[in-house]
Amino acid sequence: MTTDTTEVTTADAGTRTTADIGLLILRIGVGAAILQAGLIKAFDFSTTVGFMAEAGWRLPALAALMVTTAETLGGLGLMLGALTPLAAFAAIAPMVDAWAVNVSGVAFWSEPFNVPFLLGVGAVALLFTGAGRYSLDAGILGRPTWGIRLCVGLLIAAFAAAIVTWVALFGVNPIHFTAPS
């Protein structure tokens, strides 16, 4: 009795191809939305600085520069699948802070599924799945995925960067169980 490995190999290749196409679609969608947010801030930077100042951020120009740079480079990197772990790191941190802006006036679970939250989840998914075959990571580096330790470390670092940025430049804890007074 012999087994035909051709059928298994073809099935695996087909599954891999559809997964790579799915990753390409996810990368383009999440990356484009984050890139758009960064470019809107870049092209009207003075308004971004004014918004940060009006909201009470310390050093509003620095805060605006940080979020604009992270969203622009993170979004572009995700779209291209270029250094995907670093691009995801750059995208996750501002999405955590953007989510916090949306829920800071209420208990954090009252509006959990807003756009920054969902874009952040997409960036986290890409951090762990990698960019897939149709990416610069795979084409140039020959590496469509990255190690789990790197991914976990960058996820922790992204959350730490978001929290430190929020506390240092905004001065409050964004996560609370009841609406602030």
PDB file of C-alpha atoms in Angstrom:
ATOM      1  CA  MET A   1       0.000   0.000   0.000  1.00  0.00           C
ATOM      2  CA  THR A   2       1.501   3.331  -1.050  1.00  0.00           C
ATOM      3  CA  THR A   3       0.349   6.853  -0.291  1.00  0.00           C
ATOM      4  CA  ASP A   4       0.156   9.540  -2.888  1.00  0.00           C
ATOM      5  CA  THR A   5       2.037  12.563  -1.534  1.00  0.00           C
ATOM      6  CA  THR A   6       1.208  14.636  -4.600  1.00  0.00           C
ATOM      7  CA  GLU A   7      -2.329  15.218  -3.356  1.00  0.00           C
ATOM      8  CA  VAL A   8      -1.106  16.304   0.096  1.00  0.00           C
ATOM      9  CA  THR A   9       1.570  18.563  -1.362  1.00  0.00           C
ATOM     10  CA  THR A  10      -0.921  20.173  -3.745  1.00  0.00           C
ATOM     11  CA  ALA A  11      -3.438  20.690  -0.934  1.00  0.00           C
ATOM     12  CA  ASP A  12      -0.761  22.245   1.294  1.00  0.00           C
ATOM     13  CA  ALA A  13       0.394  24.515  -1.532  1.00  0.00           C
ATOM     14  CA  GLY A  14      -3.203  25.590  -2.220  1.00  0.00           C
ATOM     15  CA  THR A  15      -3.832  26.317   1.451  1.00  0.00           C
ATOM     16  CA  ARG A  16      -0.577  28.241   1.689  1.00  0.00           C
ATOM     17  CA  THR A  17      -1.446  30.277  -1.391  1.00  0.00           C
ATOM     18  CA  THR A  18      -4.871  31.235  -0.059  1.00  0.00           C
ATOM     19  CA  ALA A  19      -3.346  32.094   3.332  1.00  0.00           C
ATOM     20  CA  ASP A  20      -0.743  34.282   1.625  1.00  0.00           C
ATOM     21  CA  ILE A  21      -3.459  36.055  -0.379  1.00  0.00           C
ATOM     22  CA  GLY A  22      -5.427  36.544   2.839  1.00  0.00           C
ATOM     23  CA  LEU A  23      -2.349  38.036   4.539  1.00  0.00           C
ATOM     24  CA  LEU A  24      -1.810  40.331   1.552  1.00  0.00           C
ATOM     25  CA  ILE A  25      -5.409  41.574   1.791  1.00  0.00           C
ATOM     26  CA  LEU A  26      -5.139  42.027   5.572  1.00  0.00           C
ATOM     27  CA  ARG A  27      -1.808  43.866   5.228  1.00  0.00           C
ATOM     28  CA  ILE A  28      -3.130  46.215   2.554  1.00  0.00           C
ATOM     29  CA  GLY A  29      -6.372  46.948   4.440  1.00  0.00           C
ATOM     30  CA  VAL A  30      -4.869  47.488   7.884  1.00  0.00           C
ATOM     31  CA  GLY A  31      -1.756  49.211   6.537  1.00  0.00           C
ATOM     32  CA  ALA A  32      -3.703  51.570   4.268  1.00  0.00           C
ATOM     33  CA  ALA A  33      -6.049  52.647   7.066  1.00  0.00           C
ATOM     34  CA  ILE A  34      -3.150  53.323   9.435  1.00  0.00           C
ATOM     35  CA  LEU A  35      -1.119  55.038   6.697  1.00  0.00           C
ATOM     36  CA  GLN A  36      -4.107  57.266   5.898  1.00  0.00           C
ATOM     37  CA  ALA A  37      -4.353  58.300   9.550  1.00  0.00           C
ATOM     38  CA  GLY A  38      -0.655  59.187   9.546  1.00  0.00           C
ATOM     39  CA  LEU A  39      -0.802  61.106   6.269  1.00  0.00           C
ATOM     40  CA  ILE A  40      -3.836  63.111   7.384  1.00  0.00           C
ATOM     41  CA  LYS A  41      -1.804  64.193  10.400  1.00  0.00           C
ATOM     42  CA  ALA A  42       1.322  64.866   8.297  1.00  0.00           C
ATOM     43  CA  PHE A  43      -0.452  67.010   5.702  1.00  0.00           C
ATOM     44  CA  ASP A  44      -2.192  69.091   8.367  1.00  0.00           C
ATOM     45  CA  PHE A  45       0.435  68.892  11.075  1.00  0.00           C
ATOM     46  CA  SER A  46      -0.415  72.221  12.706  1.00  0.00           C
ATOM     47  CA  THR A  47      -4.002  71.050  13.232  1.00  0.00           C
ATOM     48  CA  THR A  48      -2.700  67.815  14.737  1.00  0.00           C
ATOM     49  CA  VAL A  49      -0.479  69.760  17.128  1.00  0.00           C
ATOM     50  CA  GLY A  50      -3.419  72.059  17.973  1.00  0.00           C
ATOM     51  CA  PHE A  51      -5.670  69.065  18.665  1.00  0.00           C
ATOM     52  CA  MET A  52      -3.043  67.540  20.959  1.00  0.00           C
ATOM     53  CA  ALA A  53      -2.563  70.873  22.769  1.00  0.00           C
ATOM     54  CA  GLU A  54      -6.306  71.441  23.144  1.00  0.00           C
ATOM     55  CA  ALA A  55      -6.769  67.921  24.510  1.00  0.00           C
ATOM     56  CA  GLY A  56      -4.165  68.619  27.185  1.00  0.00           C
ATOM     57  CA  TRP A  57      -1.135  66.724  25.902  1.00  0.00           C
ATOM     58  CA  ARG A  58       2.212  67.944  27.218  1.00  0.00           C
ATOM     59  CA  LEU A  59       4.688  68.731  24.453  1.00  0.00           C
ATOM     60  CA  PRO A  60       1.961  68.548  21.802  1.00  0.00           C
ATOM     61  CA  ALA A  61       4.377  68.980  18.874  1.00  0.00           C
ATOM     62  CA  LEU A  62       6.430  65.999  20.079  1.00  0.00           C
ATOM     63  CA  ALA A  63       3.292  63.908  20.654  1.00  0.00           C
ATOM     64  CA  ALA A  64       1.974  64.819  17.199  1.00  0.00           C
ATOM     65  CA  LEU A  65       5.324  64.010  15.572  1.00  0.00           C
ATOM     66  CA  MET A  66       5.489  60.652  17.348  1.00  0.00           C
ATOM     67  CA  VAL A  67       1.995  59.549  16.330  1.00  0.00           C
ATOM     68  CA  THR A  68       2.340  60.888  12.775  1.00  0.00           C
ATOM     69  CA  THR A  69       5.659  59.122  12.228  1.00  0.00           C
ATOM     70  CA  ALA A  70       4.540  55.844  13.799  1.00  0.00           C
ATOM     71  CA  GLU A  71       1.282  55.692  11.834  1.00  0.00           C
ATOM     72  CA  THR A  72       2.877  56.700   8.527  1.00  0.00           C
ATOM     73  CA  LEU A  73       5.873  54.361   8.704  1.00  0.00           C
ATOM     74  CA  GLY A  74       3.953  51.536  10.389  1.00  0.00           C
ATOM     75  CA  GLY A  75       1.138  51.700   7.840  1.00  0.00           C
ATOM     76  CA  LEU A  76       3.538  51.809   4.896  1.00  0.00           C
ATOM     77  CA  GLY A  77       5.591  48.931   6.300  1.00  0.00           C
ATOM     78  CA  LEU A  78       2.482  46.790   6.820  1.00  0.00           C
ATOM     79  CA  MET A  79       1.184  47.492   3.328  1.00  0.00           C
ATOM     80  CA  LEU A  80       4.481  46.462   1.756  1.00  0.00           C
ATOM     81  CA  GLY A  81       5.208  43.651   4.183  1.00  0.00           C
ATOM     82  CA  ALA A  82       8.555  45.290   4.921  1.00  0.00           C
ATOM     83  CA  LEU A  83      10.138  44.479   8.278  1.00  0.00           C
ATOM     84  CA  THR A  84       6.652  43.473   9.346  1.00  0.00           C
ATOM     85  CA  PRO A  85       7.407  42.997  13.060  1.00  0.00           C
ATOM     86  CA  LEU A  86       8.778  46.539  13.327  1.00  0.00           C
ATOM     87  CA  ALA A  87       5.952  47.936  11.187  1.00  0.00           C
ATOM     88  CA  ALA A  88       3.399  46.193  13.402  1.00  0.00           C
ATOM     89  CA  PHE A  89       5.149  47.521  16.522  1.00  0.00           C
ATOM     90  CA  ALA A  90       4.998  51.042  15.045  1.00  0.00           C
ATOM     91  CA  ALA A  91       1.293  50.622  14.260  1.00  0.00           C
ATOM     92  CA  ILE A  92       0.181  48.955  17.501  1.00  0.00           C
ATOM     93  CA  ALA A  93       1.435  51.628  19.921  1.00  0.00           C
ATOM     94  CA  PRO A  94      -0.477  54.579  18.401  1.00  0.00           C
ATOM     95  CA  MET A  95      -3.584  52.412  17.925  1.00  0.00           C
ATOM     96  CA  VAL A  96      -3.542  51.595  21.651  1.00  0.00           C
ATOM     97  CA  ASP A  97      -3.319  55.315  22.428  1.00  0.00           C
ATOM     98  CA  ALA A  98      -5.997  56.186  19.842  1.00  0.00           C
ATOM     99  CA  TRP A  99      -8.252  53.559  21.400  1.00  0.00           C
ATOM    100  CA  ALA A 100      -7.548  55.086  24.813  1.00  0.00           C
ATOM    101  CA  VAL A 101      -8.500  58.543  23.506  1.00  0.00           C
ATOM    102  CA  ASN A 102     -11.844  57.123  22.383  1.00  0.00           C
ATOM    103  CA  VAL A 103     -12.627  55.429  25.691  1.00  0.00           C
ATOM    104  CA  SER A 104     -10.819  57.671  28.200  1.00  0.00           C
ATOM    105  CA  GLY A 105     -14.004  59.479  29.209  1.00  0.00           C
ATOM    106  CA  VAL A 106     -15.852  56.268  30.077  1.00  0.00           C
ATOM    107  CA  ALA A 107     -15.121  52.848  31.524  1.00  0.00           C
ATOM    108  CA  PHE A 108     -12.659  51.189  29.135  1.00  0.00           C
ATOM    109  CA  TRP A 109     -15.013  48.365  28.132  1.00  0.00           C
ATOM    110  CA  SER A 110     -17.974  50.589  27.265  1.00  0.00           C
ATOM    111  CA  GLU A 111     -16.845  51.165  23.646  1.00  0.00           C
ATOM    112  CA  PRO A 112     -14.262  48.473  23.023  1.00  0.00           C
ATOM    113  CA  PHE A 113     -14.675  47.819  19.303  1.00  0.00           C
ATOM    114  CA  ASN A 114     -13.879  51.127  17.672  1.00  0.00           C
ATOM    115  CA  VAL A 115     -11.666  51.618  14.597  1.00  0.00           C
ATOM    116  CA  PRO A 116      -8.305  52.016  16.414  1.00  0.00           C
ATOM    117  CA  PHE A 117      -9.040  48.879  18.422  1.00  0.00           C
ATOM    118  CA  LEU A 118      -9.767  46.841  15.306  1.00  0.00           C
ATOM    119  CA  LEU A 119      -6.758  48.214  13.409  1.00  0.00           C
ATOM    120  CA  GLY A 120      -4.578  47.403  16.415  1.00  0.00           C
ATOM    121  CA  VAL A 121      -5.932  43.841  16.472  1.00  0.00           C
ATOM    122  CA  GLY A 122      -5.147  43.540  12.753  1.00  0.00           C
ATOM    123  CA  ALA A 123      -1.584  44.767  13.354  1.00  0.00           C
ATOM    124  CA  VAL A 124      -1.170  42.258  16.199  1.00  0.00           C
ATOM    125  CA  ALA A 125      -2.393  39.472  13.914  1.00  0.00           C
ATOM    126  CA  LEU A 126       0.160  40.489  11.270  1.00  0.00           C
ATOM    127  CA  LEU A 127       2.886  40.652  13.906  1.00  0.00           C
ATOM    128  CA  PHE A 128       2.314  36.980  14.695  1.00  0.00           C
ATOM    129  CA  THR A 129       1.420  35.617  11.239  1.00  0.00           C
ATOM    130  CA  GLY A 130       4.093  37.460   9.331  1.00  0.00           C
ATOM    131  CA  ALA A 131       3.641  39.184   5.999  1.00  0.00           C
ATOM    132  CA  GLY A 132       3.258  36.066   3.870  1.00  0.00           C
ATOM    133  CA  ARG A 133       4.751  35.125   0.528  1.00  0.00           C
ATOM    134  CA  TYR A 134       3.629  38.275  -1.317  1.00  0.00           C
ATOM    135  CA  SER A 135       5.719  40.721   0.691  1.00  0.00           C
ATOM    136  CA  LEU A 136       9.064  42.443   0.721  1.00  0.00           C
ATOM    137  CA  ASP A 137       9.978  40.358   3.781  1.00  0.00           C
ATOM    138  CA  ALA A 138       9.624  37.177   1.725  1.00  0.00           C
ATOM    139  CA  GLY A 139      10.960  38.569  -1.554  1.00  0.00           C
ATOM    140  CA  ILE A 140      14.028  40.412  -0.298  1.00  0.00           C
ATOM    141  CA  LEU A 141      14.758  38.857   3.079  1.00  0.00           C
ATOM    142  CA  GLY A 142      13.418  35.392   2.273  1.00  0.00           C
ATOM    143  CA  ARG A 143      11.593  35.539   5.590  1.00  0.00           C
ATOM    144  CA  PRO A 144       7.792  35.743   5.471  1.00  0.00           C
ATOM    145  CA  THR A 145       7.465  34.973   9.220  1.00  0.00           C
ATOM    146  CA  TRP A 146       9.441  35.831  12.343  1.00  0.00           C
ATOM    147  CA  GLY A 147      10.202  34.071  15.619  1.00  0.00           C
ATOM    148  CA  ILE A 148       7.685  33.949  18.460  1.00  0.00           C
ATOM    149  CA  ARG A 149      10.057  35.539  20.995  1.00  0.00           C
ATOM    150  CA  LEU A 150      10.586  38.542  18.756  1.00  0.00           C
ATOM    151  CA  CYS A 151       6.843  38.888  18.200  1.00  0.00           C
ATOM    152  CA  VAL A 152       5.947  38.625  21.898  1.00  0.00           C
ATOM    153  CA  GLY A 153       8.748  41.032  22.820  1.00  0.00           C
ATOM    154  CA  LEU A 154       7.601  43.606  20.265  1.00  0.00           C
ATOM    155  CA  LEU A 155       3.977  43.273  21.393  1.00  0.00           C
ATOM    156  CA  ILE A 156       4.981  43.916  25.002  1.00  0.00           C
ATOM    157  CA  ALA A 157       7.198  46.801  23.885  1.00  0.00           C
ATOM    158  CA  ALA A 158       4.352  48.326  21.825  1.00  0.00           C
ATOM    159  CA  PHE A 159       1.992  48.282  24.804  1.00  0.00           C
ATOM    160  CA  ALA A 160       4.731  49.661  27.062  1.00  0.00           C
ATOM    161  CA  ALA A 161       5.486  52.454  24.575  1.00  0.00           C
ATOM    162  CA  ALA A 162       1.790  53.328  24.335  1.00  0.00           C
ATOM    163  CA  ILE A 163       1.317  53.412  28.100  1.00  0.00           C
ATOM    164  CA  VAL A 164       4.531  55.350  28.787  1.00  0.00           C
ATOM    165  CA  THR A 165       3.692  57.842  26.051  1.00  0.00           C
ATOM    166  CA  TRP A 166       0.151  58.281  27.369  1.00  0.00           C
ATOM    167  CA  VAL A 167       1.204  58.725  30.990  1.00  0.00           C
ATOM    168  CA  ALA A 168       4.277  60.888  30.247  1.00  0.00           C
ATOM    169  CA  LEU A 169       2.643  63.161  27.674  1.00  0.00           C
ATOM    170  CA  PHE A 170      -0.990  63.128  28.808  1.00  0.00           C
ATOM    171  CA  GLY A 171      -0.509  62.560  32.516  1.00  0.00           C
ATOM    172  CA  VAL A 172      -3.317  60.147  33.356  1.00  0.00           C
ATOM    173  CA  ASN A 173      -4.001  56.437  33.371  1.00  0.00           C
ATOM    174  CA  PRO A 174      -6.178  55.692  30.324  1.00  0.00           C
ATOM    175  CA  ILE A 175      -7.601  52.440  31.683  1.00  0.00           C
ATOM    176  CA  HIS A 176     -10.171  52.712  34.450  1.00  0.00           C
ATOM    177  CA  PHE A 177     -13.161  50.657  35.451  1.00  0.00           C
ATOM    178  CA  THR A 178     -15.613  53.506  35.932  1.00  0.00           C
ATOM    179  CA  ALA A 179     -16.153  56.777  34.111  1.00  0.00           C
ATOM    180  CA  PRO A 180     -13.821  59.478  35.443  1.00  0.00           C
ATOM    181  CA  SER A 181     -15.401  62.328  37.381  1.00  0.00           C
TER     182      SER A 181
END
